[in-house]
PDB file of C-alpha atoms in Angstrom:
ATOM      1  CA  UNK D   1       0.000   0.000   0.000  1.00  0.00           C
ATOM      2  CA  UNK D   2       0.853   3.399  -0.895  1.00  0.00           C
ATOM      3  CA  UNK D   3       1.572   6.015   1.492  1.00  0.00           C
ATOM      4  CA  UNK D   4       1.216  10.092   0.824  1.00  0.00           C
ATOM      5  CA  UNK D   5       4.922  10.594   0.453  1.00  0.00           C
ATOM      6  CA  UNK D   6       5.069   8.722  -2.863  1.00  0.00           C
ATOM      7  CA  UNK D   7       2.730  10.644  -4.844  1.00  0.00           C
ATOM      8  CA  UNK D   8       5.772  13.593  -4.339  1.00  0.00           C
ATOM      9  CA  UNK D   9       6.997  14.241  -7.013  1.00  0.00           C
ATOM     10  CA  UNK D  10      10.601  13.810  -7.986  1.00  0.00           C
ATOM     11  CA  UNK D  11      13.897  16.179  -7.900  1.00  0.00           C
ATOM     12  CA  UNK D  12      14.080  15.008 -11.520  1.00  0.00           C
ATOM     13  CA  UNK D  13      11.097  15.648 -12.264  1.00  0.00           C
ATOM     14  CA  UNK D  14      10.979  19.253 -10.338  1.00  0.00           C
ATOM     15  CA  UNK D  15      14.053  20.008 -12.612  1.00  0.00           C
ATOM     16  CA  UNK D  16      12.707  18.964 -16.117  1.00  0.00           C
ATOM     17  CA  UNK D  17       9.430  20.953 -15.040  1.00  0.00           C
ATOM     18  CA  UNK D  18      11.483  24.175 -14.326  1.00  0.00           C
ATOM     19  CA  UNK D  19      13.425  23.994 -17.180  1.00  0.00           C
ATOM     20  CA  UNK D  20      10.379  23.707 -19.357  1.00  0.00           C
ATOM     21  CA  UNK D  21       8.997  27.141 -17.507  1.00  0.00           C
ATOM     22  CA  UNK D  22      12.456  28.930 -17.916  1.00  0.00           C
ATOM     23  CA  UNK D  23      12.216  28.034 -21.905  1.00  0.00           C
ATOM     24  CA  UNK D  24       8.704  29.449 -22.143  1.00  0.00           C
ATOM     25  CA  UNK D  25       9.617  32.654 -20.118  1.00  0.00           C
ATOM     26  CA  UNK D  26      12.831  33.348 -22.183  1.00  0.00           C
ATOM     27  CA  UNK D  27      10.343  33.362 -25.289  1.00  0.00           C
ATOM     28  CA  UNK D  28       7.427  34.191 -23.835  1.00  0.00           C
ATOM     29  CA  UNK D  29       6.611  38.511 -24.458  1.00  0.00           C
ATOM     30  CA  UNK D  30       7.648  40.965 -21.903  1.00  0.00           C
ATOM     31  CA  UNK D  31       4.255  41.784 -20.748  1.00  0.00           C
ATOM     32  CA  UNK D  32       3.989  38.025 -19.472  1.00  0.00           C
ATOM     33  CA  UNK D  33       7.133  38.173 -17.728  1.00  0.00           C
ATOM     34  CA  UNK D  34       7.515  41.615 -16.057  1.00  0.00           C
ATOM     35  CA  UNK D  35       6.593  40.389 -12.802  1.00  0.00           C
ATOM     36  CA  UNK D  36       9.888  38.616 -12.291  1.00  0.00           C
ATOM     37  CA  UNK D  37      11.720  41.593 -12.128  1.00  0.00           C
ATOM     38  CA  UNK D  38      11.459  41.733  -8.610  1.00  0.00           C
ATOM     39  CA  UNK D  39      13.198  38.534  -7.816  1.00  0.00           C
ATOM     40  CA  UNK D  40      16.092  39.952 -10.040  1.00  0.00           C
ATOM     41  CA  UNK D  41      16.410  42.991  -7.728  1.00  0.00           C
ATOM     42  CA  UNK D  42      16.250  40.842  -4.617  1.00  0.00           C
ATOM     43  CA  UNK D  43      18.965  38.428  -6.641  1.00  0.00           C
ATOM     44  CA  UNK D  44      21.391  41.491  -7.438  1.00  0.00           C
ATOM     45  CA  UNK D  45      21.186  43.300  -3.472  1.00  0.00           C
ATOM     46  CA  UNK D  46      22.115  39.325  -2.899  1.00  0.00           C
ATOM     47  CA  UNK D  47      24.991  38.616  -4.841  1.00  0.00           C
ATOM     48  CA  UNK D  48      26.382  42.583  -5.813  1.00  0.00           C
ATOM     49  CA  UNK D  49      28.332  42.442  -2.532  1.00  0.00           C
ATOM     50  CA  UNK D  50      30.096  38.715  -3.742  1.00  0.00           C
ATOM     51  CA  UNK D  51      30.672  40.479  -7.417  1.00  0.00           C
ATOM     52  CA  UNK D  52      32.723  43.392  -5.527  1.00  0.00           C
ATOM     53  CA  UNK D  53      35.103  41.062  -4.071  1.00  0.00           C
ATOM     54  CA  UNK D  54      35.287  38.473  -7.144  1.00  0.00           C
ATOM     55  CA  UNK D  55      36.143  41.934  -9.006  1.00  0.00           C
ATOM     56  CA  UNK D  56      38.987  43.155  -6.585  1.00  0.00           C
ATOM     57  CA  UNK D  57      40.594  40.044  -6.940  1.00  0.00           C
ATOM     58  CA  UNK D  58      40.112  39.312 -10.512  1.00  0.00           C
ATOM     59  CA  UNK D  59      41.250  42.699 -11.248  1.00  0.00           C
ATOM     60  CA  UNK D  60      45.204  42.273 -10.227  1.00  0.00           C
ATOM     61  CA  UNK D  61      45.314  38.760 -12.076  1.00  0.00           C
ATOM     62  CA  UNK D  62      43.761  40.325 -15.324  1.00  0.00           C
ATOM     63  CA  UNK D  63      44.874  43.939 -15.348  1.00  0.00           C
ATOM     64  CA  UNK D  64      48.402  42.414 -17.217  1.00  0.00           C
ATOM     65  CA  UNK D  65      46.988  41.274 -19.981  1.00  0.00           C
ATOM     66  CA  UNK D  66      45.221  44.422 -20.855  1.00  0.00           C
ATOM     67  CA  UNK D  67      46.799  46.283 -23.690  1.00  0.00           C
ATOM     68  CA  UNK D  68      49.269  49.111 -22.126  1.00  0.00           C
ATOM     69  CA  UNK D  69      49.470  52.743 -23.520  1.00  0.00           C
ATOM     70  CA  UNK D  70      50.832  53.290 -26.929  1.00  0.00           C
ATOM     71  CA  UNK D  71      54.997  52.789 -26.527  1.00  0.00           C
ATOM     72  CA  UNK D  72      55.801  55.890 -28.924  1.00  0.00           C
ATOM     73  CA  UNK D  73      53.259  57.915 -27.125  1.00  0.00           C
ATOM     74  CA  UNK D  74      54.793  56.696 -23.505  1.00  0.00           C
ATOM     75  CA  UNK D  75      58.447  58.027 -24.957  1.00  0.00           C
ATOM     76  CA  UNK D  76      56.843  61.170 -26.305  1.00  0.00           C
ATOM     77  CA  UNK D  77      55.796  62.030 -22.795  1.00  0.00           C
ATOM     78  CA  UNK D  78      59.066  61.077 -21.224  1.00  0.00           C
ATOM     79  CA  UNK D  79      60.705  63.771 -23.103  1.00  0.00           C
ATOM     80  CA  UNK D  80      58.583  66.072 -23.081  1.00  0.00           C
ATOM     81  CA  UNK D  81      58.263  65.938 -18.868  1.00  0.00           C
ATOM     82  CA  UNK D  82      62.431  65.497 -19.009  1.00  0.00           C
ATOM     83  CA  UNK D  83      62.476  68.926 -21.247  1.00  0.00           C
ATOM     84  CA  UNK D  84      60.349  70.822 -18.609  1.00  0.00           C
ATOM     85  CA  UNK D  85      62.560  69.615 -16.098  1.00  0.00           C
ATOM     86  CA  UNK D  86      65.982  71.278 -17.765  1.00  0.00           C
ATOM     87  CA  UNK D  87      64.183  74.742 -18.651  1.00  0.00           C
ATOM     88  CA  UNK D  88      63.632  74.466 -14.951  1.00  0.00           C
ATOM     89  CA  UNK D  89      66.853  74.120 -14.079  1.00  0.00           C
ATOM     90  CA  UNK D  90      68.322  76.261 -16.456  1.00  0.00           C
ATOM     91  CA  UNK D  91      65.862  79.215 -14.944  1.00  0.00           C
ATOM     92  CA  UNK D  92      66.861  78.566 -12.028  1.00  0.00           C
ATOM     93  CA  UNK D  93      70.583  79.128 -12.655  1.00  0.00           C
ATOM     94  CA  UNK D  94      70.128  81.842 -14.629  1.00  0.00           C
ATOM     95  CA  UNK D  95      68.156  83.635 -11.481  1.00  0.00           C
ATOM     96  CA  UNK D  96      71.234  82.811  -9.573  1.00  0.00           C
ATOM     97  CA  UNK D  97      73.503  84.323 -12.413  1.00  0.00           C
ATOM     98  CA  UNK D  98      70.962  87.363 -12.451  1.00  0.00           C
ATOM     99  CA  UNK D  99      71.940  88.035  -8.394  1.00  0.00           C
ATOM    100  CA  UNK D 100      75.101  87.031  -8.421  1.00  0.00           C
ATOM    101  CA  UNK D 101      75.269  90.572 -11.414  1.00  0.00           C
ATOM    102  CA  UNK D 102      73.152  92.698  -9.397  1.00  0.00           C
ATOM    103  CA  UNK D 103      75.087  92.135  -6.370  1.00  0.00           C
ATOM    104  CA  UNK D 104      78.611  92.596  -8.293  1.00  0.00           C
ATOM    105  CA  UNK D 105      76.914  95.996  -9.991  1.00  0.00           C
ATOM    106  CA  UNK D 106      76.468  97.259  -6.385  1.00  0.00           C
ATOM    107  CA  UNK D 107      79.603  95.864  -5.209  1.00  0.00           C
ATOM    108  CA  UNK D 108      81.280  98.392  -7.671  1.00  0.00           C
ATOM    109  CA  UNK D 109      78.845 101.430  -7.630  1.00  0.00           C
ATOM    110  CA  UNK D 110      79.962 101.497  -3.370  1.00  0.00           C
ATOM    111  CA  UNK D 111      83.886 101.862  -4.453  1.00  0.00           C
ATOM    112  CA  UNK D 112      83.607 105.152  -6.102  1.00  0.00           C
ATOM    113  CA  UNK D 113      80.361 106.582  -5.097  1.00  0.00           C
ATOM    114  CA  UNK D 114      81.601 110.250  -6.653  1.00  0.00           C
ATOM    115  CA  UNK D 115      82.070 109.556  -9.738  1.00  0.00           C
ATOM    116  CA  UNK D 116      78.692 109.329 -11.826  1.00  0.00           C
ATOM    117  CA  UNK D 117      79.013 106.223 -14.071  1.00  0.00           C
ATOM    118  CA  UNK D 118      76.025 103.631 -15.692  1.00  0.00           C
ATOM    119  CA  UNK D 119      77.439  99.793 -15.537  1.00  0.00           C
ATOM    120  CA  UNK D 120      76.852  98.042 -19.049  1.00  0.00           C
ATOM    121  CA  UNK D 121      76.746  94.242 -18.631  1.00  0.00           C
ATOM    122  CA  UNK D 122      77.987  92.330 -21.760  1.00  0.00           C
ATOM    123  CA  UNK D 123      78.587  89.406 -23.063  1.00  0.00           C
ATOM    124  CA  UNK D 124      82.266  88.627 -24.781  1.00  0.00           C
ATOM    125  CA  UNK D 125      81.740  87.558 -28.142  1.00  0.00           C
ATOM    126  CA  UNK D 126      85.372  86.883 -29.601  1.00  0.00           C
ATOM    127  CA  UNK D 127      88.775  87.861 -29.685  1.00  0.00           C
ATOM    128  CA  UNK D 128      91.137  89.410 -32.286  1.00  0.00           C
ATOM    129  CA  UNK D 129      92.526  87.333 -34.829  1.00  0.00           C
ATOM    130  CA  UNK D 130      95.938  87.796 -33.934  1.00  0.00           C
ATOM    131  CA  UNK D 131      97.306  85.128 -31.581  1.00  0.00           C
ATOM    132  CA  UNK D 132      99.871  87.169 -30.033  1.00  0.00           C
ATOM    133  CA  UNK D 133      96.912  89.552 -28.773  1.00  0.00           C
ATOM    134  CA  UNK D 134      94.329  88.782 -26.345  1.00  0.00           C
ATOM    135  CA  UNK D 135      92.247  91.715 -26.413  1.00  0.00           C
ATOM    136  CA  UNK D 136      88.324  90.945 -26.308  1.00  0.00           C
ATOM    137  CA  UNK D 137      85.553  91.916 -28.760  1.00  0.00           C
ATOM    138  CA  UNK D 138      81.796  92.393 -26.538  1.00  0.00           C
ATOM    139  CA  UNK D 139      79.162  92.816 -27.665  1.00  0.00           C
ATOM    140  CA  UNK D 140      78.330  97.008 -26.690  1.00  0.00           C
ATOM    141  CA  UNK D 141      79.521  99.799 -28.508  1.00  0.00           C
ATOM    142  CA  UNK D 142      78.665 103.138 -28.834  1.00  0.00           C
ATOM    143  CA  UNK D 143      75.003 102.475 -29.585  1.00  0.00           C
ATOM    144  CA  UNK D 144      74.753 101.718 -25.697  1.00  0.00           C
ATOM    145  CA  UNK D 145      77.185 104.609 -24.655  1.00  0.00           C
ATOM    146  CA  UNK D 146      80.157 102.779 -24.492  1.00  0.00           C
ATOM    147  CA  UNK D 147      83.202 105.362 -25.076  1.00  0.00           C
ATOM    148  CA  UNK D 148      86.991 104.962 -25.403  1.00  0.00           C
ATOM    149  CA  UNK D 149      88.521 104.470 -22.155  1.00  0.00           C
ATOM    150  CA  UNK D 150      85.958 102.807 -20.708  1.00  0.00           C
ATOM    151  CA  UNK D 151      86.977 100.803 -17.596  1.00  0.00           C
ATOM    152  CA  UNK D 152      85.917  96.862 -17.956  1.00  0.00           C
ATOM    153  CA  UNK D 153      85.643  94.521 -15.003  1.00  0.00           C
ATOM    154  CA  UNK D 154      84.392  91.481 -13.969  1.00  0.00           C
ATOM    155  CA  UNK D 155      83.581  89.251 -10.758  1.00  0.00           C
ATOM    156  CA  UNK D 156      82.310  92.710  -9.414  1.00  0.00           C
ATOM    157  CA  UNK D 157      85.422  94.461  -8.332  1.00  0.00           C
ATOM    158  CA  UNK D 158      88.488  92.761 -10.549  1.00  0.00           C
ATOM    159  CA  UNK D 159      89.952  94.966 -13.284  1.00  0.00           C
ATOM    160  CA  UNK D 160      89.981  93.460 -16.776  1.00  0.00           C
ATOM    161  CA  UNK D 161      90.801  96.326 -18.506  1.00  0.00           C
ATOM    162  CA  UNK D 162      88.957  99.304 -20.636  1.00  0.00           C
ATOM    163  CA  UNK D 163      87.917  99.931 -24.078  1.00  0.00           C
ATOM    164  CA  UNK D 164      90.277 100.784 -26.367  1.00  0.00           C
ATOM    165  CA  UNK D 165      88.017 101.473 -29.715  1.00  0.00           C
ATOM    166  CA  UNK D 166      84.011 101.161 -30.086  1.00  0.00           C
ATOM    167  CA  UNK D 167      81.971 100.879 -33.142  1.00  0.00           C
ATOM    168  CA  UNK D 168      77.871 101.133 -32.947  1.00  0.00           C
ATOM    169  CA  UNK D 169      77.521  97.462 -31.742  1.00  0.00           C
ATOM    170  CA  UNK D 170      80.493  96.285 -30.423  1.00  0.00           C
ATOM    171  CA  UNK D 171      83.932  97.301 -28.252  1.00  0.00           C
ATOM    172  CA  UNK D 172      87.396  96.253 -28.213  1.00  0.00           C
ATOM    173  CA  UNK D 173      88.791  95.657 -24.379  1.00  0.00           C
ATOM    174  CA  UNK D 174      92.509  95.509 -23.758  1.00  0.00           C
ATOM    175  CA  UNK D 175      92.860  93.190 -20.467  1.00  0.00           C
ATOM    176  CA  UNK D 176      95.386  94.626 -18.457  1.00  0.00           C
ATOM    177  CA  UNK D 177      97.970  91.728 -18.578  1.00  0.00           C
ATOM    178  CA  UNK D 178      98.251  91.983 -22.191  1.00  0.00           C
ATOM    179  CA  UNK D 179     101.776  93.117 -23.154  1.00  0.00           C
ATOM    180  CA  UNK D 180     100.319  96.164 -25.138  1.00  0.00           C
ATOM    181  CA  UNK D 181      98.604  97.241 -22.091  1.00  0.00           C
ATOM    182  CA  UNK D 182     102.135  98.443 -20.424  1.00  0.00           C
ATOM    183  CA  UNK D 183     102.999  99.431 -16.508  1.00  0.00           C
ATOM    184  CA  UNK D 184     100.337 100.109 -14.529  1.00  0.00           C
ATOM    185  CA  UNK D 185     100.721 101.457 -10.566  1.00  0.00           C
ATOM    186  CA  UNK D 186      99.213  99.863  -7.668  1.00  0.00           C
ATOM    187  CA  UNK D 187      99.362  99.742  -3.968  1.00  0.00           C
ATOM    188  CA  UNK D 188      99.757  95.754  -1.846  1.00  0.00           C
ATOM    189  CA  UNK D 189      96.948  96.438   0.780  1.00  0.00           C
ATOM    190  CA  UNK D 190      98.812  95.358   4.182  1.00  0.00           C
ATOM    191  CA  UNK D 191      96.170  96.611   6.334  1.00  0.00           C
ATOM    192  CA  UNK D 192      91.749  96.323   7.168  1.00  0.00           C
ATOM    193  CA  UNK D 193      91.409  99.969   5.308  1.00  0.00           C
ATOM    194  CA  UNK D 194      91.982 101.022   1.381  1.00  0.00           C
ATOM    195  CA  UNK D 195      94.426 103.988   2.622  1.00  0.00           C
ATOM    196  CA  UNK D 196      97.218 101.551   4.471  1.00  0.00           C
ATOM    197  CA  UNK D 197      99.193  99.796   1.965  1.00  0.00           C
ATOM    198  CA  UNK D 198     102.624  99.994  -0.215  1.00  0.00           C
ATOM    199  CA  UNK D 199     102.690 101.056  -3.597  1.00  0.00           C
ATOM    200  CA  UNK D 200     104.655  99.360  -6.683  1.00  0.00           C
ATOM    201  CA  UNK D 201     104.707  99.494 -10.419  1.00  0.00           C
ATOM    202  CA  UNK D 202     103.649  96.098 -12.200  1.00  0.00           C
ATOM    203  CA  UNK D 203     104.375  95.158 -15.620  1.00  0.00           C
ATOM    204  CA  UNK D 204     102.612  92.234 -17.398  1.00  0.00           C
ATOM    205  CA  UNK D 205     104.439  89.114 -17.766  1.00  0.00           C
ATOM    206  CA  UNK D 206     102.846  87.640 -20.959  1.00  0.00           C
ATOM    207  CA  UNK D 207     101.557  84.935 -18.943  1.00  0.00           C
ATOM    208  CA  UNK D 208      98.200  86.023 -17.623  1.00  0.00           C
ATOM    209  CA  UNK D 209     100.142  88.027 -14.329  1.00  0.00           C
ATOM    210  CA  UNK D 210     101.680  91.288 -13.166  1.00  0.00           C
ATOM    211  CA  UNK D 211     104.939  91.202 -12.246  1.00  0.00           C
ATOM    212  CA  UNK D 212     106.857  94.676 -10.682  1.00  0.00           C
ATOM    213  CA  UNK D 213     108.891  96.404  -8.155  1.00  0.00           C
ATOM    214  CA  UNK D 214     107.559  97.388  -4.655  1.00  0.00           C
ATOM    215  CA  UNK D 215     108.300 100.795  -2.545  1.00  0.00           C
ATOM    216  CA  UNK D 216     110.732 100.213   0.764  1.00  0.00           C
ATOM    217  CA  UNK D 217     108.154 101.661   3.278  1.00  0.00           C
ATOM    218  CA  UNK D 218     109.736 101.638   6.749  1.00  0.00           C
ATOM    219  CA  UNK D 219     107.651  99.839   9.566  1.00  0.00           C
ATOM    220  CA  UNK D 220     108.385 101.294  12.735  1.00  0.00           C
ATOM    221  CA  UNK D 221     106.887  98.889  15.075  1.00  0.00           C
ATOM    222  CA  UNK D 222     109.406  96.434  13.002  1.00  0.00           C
ATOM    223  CA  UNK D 223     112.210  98.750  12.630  1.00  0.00           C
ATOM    224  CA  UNK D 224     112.441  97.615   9.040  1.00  0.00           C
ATOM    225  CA  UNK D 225     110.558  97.634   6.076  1.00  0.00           C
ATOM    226  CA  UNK D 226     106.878  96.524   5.768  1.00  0.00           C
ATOM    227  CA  UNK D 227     106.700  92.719   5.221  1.00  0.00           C
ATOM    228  CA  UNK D 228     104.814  91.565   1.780  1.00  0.00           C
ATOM    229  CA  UNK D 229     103.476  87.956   1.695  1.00  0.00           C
ATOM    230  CA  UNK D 230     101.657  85.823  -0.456  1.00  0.00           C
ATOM    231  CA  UNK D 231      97.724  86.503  -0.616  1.00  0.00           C
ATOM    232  CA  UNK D 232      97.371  90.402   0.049  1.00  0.00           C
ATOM    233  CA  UNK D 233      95.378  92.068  -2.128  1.00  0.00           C
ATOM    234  CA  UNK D 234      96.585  94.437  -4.800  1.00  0.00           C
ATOM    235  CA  UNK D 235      94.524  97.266  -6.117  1.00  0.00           C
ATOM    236  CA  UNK D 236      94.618  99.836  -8.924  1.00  0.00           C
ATOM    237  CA  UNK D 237      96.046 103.677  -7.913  1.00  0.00           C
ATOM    238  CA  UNK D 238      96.903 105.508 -10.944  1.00  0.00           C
ATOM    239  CA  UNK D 239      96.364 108.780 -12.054  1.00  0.00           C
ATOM    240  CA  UNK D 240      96.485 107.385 -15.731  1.00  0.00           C
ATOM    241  CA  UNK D 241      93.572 105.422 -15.141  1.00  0.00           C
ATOM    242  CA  UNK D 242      89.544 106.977 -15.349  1.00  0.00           C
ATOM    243  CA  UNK D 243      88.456 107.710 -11.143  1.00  0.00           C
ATOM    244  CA  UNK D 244      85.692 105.161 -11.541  1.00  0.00           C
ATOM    245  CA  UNK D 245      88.842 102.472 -11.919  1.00  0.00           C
ATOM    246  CA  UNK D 246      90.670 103.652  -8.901  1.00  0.00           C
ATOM    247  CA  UNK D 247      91.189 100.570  -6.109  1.00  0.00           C
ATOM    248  CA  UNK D 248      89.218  97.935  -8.346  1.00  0.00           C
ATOM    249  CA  UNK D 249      91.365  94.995  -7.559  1.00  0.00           C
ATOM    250  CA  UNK D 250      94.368  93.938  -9.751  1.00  0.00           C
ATOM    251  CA  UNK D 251      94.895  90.546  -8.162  1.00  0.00           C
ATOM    252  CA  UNK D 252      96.318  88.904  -4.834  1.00  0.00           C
ATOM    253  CA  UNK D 253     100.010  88.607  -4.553  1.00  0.00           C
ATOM    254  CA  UNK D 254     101.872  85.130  -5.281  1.00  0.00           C
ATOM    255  CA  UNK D 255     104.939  85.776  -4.994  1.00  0.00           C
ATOM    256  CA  UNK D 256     107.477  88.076  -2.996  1.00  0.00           C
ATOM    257  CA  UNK D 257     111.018  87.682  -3.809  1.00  0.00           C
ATOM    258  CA  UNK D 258     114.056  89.894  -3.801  1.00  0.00           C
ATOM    259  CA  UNK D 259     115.091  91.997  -6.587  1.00  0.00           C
ATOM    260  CA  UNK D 260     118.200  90.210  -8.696  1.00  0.00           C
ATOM    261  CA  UNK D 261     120.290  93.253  -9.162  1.00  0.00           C
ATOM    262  CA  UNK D 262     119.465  95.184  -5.422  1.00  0.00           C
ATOM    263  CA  UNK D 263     118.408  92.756  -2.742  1.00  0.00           C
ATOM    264  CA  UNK D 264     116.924  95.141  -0.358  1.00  0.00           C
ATOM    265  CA  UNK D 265     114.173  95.876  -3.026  1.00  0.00           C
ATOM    266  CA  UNK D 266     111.260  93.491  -3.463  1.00  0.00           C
ATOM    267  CA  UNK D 267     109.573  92.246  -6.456  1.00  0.00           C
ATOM    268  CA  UNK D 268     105.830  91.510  -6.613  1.00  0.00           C
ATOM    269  CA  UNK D 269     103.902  88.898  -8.542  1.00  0.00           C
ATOM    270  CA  UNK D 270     100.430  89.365  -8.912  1.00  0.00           C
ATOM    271  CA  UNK D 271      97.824  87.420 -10.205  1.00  0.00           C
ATOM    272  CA  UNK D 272      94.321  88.511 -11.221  1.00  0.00           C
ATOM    273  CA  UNK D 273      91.364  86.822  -9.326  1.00  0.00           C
ATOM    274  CA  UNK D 274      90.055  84.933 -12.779  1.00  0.00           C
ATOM    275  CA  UNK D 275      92.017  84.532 -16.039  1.00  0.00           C
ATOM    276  CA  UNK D 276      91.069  87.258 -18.089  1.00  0.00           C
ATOM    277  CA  UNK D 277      91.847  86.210 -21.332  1.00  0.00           C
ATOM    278  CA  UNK D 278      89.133  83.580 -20.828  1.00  0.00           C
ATOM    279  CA  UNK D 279      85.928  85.517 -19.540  1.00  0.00           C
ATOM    280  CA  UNK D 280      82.376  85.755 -21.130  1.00  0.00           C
ATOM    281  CA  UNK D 281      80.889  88.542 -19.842  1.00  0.00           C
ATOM    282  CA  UNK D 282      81.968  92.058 -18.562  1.00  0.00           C
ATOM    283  CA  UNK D 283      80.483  95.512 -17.349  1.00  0.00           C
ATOM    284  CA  UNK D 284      81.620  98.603 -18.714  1.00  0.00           C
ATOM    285  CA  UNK D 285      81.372 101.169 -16.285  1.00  0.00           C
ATOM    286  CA  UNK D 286      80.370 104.522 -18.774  1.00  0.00           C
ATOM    287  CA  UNK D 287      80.843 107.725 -17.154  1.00  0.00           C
ATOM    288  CA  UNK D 288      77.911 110.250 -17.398  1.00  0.00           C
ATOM    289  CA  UNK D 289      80.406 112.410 -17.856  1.00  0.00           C
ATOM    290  CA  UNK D 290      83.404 111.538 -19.369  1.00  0.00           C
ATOM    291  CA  UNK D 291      85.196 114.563 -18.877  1.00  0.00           C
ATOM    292  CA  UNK D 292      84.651 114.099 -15.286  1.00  0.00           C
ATOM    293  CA  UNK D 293      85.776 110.888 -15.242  1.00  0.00           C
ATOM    294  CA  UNK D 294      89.125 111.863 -16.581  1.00  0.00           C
ATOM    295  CA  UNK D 295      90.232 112.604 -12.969  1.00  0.00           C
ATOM    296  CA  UNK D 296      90.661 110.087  -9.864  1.00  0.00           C
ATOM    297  CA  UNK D 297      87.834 109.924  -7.895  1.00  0.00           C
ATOM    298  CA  UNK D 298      88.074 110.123  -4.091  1.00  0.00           C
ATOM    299  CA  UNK D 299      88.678 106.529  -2.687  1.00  0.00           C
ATOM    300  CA  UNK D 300      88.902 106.848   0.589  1.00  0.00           C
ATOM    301  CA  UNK D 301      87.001 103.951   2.299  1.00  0.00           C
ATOM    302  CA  UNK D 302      85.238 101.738   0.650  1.00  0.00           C
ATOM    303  CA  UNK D 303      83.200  98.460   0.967  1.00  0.00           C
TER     304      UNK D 303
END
C-alpha cells in the first residue's frame, strides 16, 4: 500500500518541469514576464556584494593582460616631462647668475660713489685674430654709450681692462695683462682699510700676471721695512687710469722675492682673481660724464 509521500513528485522531475517554464519565459513577451523583475532585484542586493570582491581580486590577475598605452606615445611624454625639467633648471641658474650681477653691480657702484658712471653688462663675443693679442671683442659699442677708455671689469670688483676702440655694436677691451697694455701702478693692501698699503709698479708678464717692483716703506713697530706675503690684495692707484677704476682689484700677490740686481728691493707677482683672457661677460662702467671721469675719484674707504 501506498503512502502520501510517494505521490511527491521527484527532484528530476521538479528540474525537467522548471526547465520547461524557464524556456517558455525566455520566449514568452515581456508583458507576461515583467513580474519577475522583482526577484532579479532581490537576486542582485544578494549577490552585488560577492561580485565586488570576485572583481577586486580578478582585477590584479587580469589587469596584465590588458593592452598598455601606446609605446611611442609613452616616450613622447618622457621627453617632453624630461624637457620641462631642464628649462627648470636652467631658470633657475640663470636667477642665480641674475643676483650674483646685481650684487657685483652694487659691489662696484659702493667703491667710487663720486664719480657718476652707468654699468653696461655684456657678453664677450670673440677675440682678435691675432694670436699674439688677447684683447676681447663684446658685444656694446657706442650704440649703448660705451666710449673709449671705458673701464671693464668682472667678478664685481676685478679689473679686466677698458675699451680701447668702439663701433655702434660692439667694443674692443685691452685686459690689463696683455703686453700692449704696459705698466700700470698699484698699492699691496697690508692693512683692514683702502688707505694703508705699499705702492709698486707692475708690468705684465705675458703669462696672464703682473709682475713689478715694490716701494721700501719703513715699519716702525718692526724697525724695518713693511713685510709683503703671499695673498694680500693688490689694487689699482693711478692717475692714468679713469676715477671710476681707482682701487678695483688687480689681483692677490703670489709671490714676494728679492730683486736680482738690489736685494733690499722686493719684487711683486700678482695674479688677477680669474684669467682674463678667458671671460664671457663684462660691465663697462660709462661715465655720465666723461670729462669728469678723466680725474681720480676720491677713494677713501670703501666696501
Amino acid at each position: 500500500m501506498a503512502g502520501p509521500l510517494s505521490k511527491r513528485p521527484s527532484a528530476r522531475t521538479l528540474l525537467r518541469v522548471t526547465l520547461v517554464l524557464l524556456a517558455i519565459m525566455a520566449v514568452a513577451p515581456m508583458r507576461y514576464t515583467r513580474w519577475t523583475s522583482a526577484f532579479s532585484d532581490l537576486a542582485l542586493t544578494v549577490t552585488a556584494p560577492v561580485s565586488h570582491a570576485i572583481k577586486w581580486v580578478a582585477d590584479p590577475l587580469t589587469r596584465p593582460l590588458r593592452p598598455g598605452a601606446d609605446p611611442a606615445l609613452a616616450e613622447q611624454y618622457k621627453q617632453e616631462l624630461d624637457a620641462s625639467r631642464k628649462r627648470a633648471l636652467d631658470l633657475e641658474v640663470r636667477v642665480e647668475e641674475l643676483e650674483a650681477l646685481v650684487l657685483e653691480l652694487q659691489r662696484g657702484l659702493a667703491l667710487t660713489p663720486d664719480v657718476d658712471i652707468r654699468q653696461v653688462a655684456a657678453p664677450v663675443i670673440g677675440r682678435l685674430s691675432d694670436p699674439a693679442s688677447i684683447d676681447l671683442q663684446v658685444r656694446a659699442g657706442s650704440g649703448r654709450g660705451v666710449v673709449p677708455n671705458a673701464v671693464a671689469v668682472v667678478e664685481g670688483l676685478q679689473l679686466l681692462g677698458r675699451v680701447e676702440r668702439t663701433t655702434a655694436a660692439w667694443c674692443i677691451v685691452r685686459p690689463i695683462t696683455s703686453s700692449a697694455a704696459g705698466g700700470i701702478d698699484a698699492v699691496v693692501l697690508t692693512g683692514e682699510d683702502l688707505a694703508s698699503g705699499v705702492a709698486c709698479r707692475l708690468e705684465p708678464t705675458g703669462d696672464g700676471l703682473l709682475r713689478g717692483p715694490a716701494t721700501w716703506v719703513f715699519e716702525p713697530s718692526r724697525q724695518g721695512p713693511v713685510e709683503l706675503a703671499a695673498g694680500l690684495t693688490v689694487r689699482l692707484r693711478d692717475d692714468t687710469w679713469p676715477g671710476s677704476a681707482q682701487m678695483l682689484v688687480l689681483g692677490e700677490v703670489v709671490a714676494v722675492e728679492p730683486a736680482a740686481d738690489e736685494p733690499t728691493r722686493t719684487i711683486v707677482t700678482v695674479s688677477p682673481l680669474v684669467p682674463l683672457e678667458r671671460v664671457s661677460e663684462v660691465v663697462l662702467r660709462v661715465p655720465l660724464d666723461p670729462t669728469e671721469d678723466e680725474t681720480v675719484g676720491d677713494v677713501e674707504g670703501g666696501p
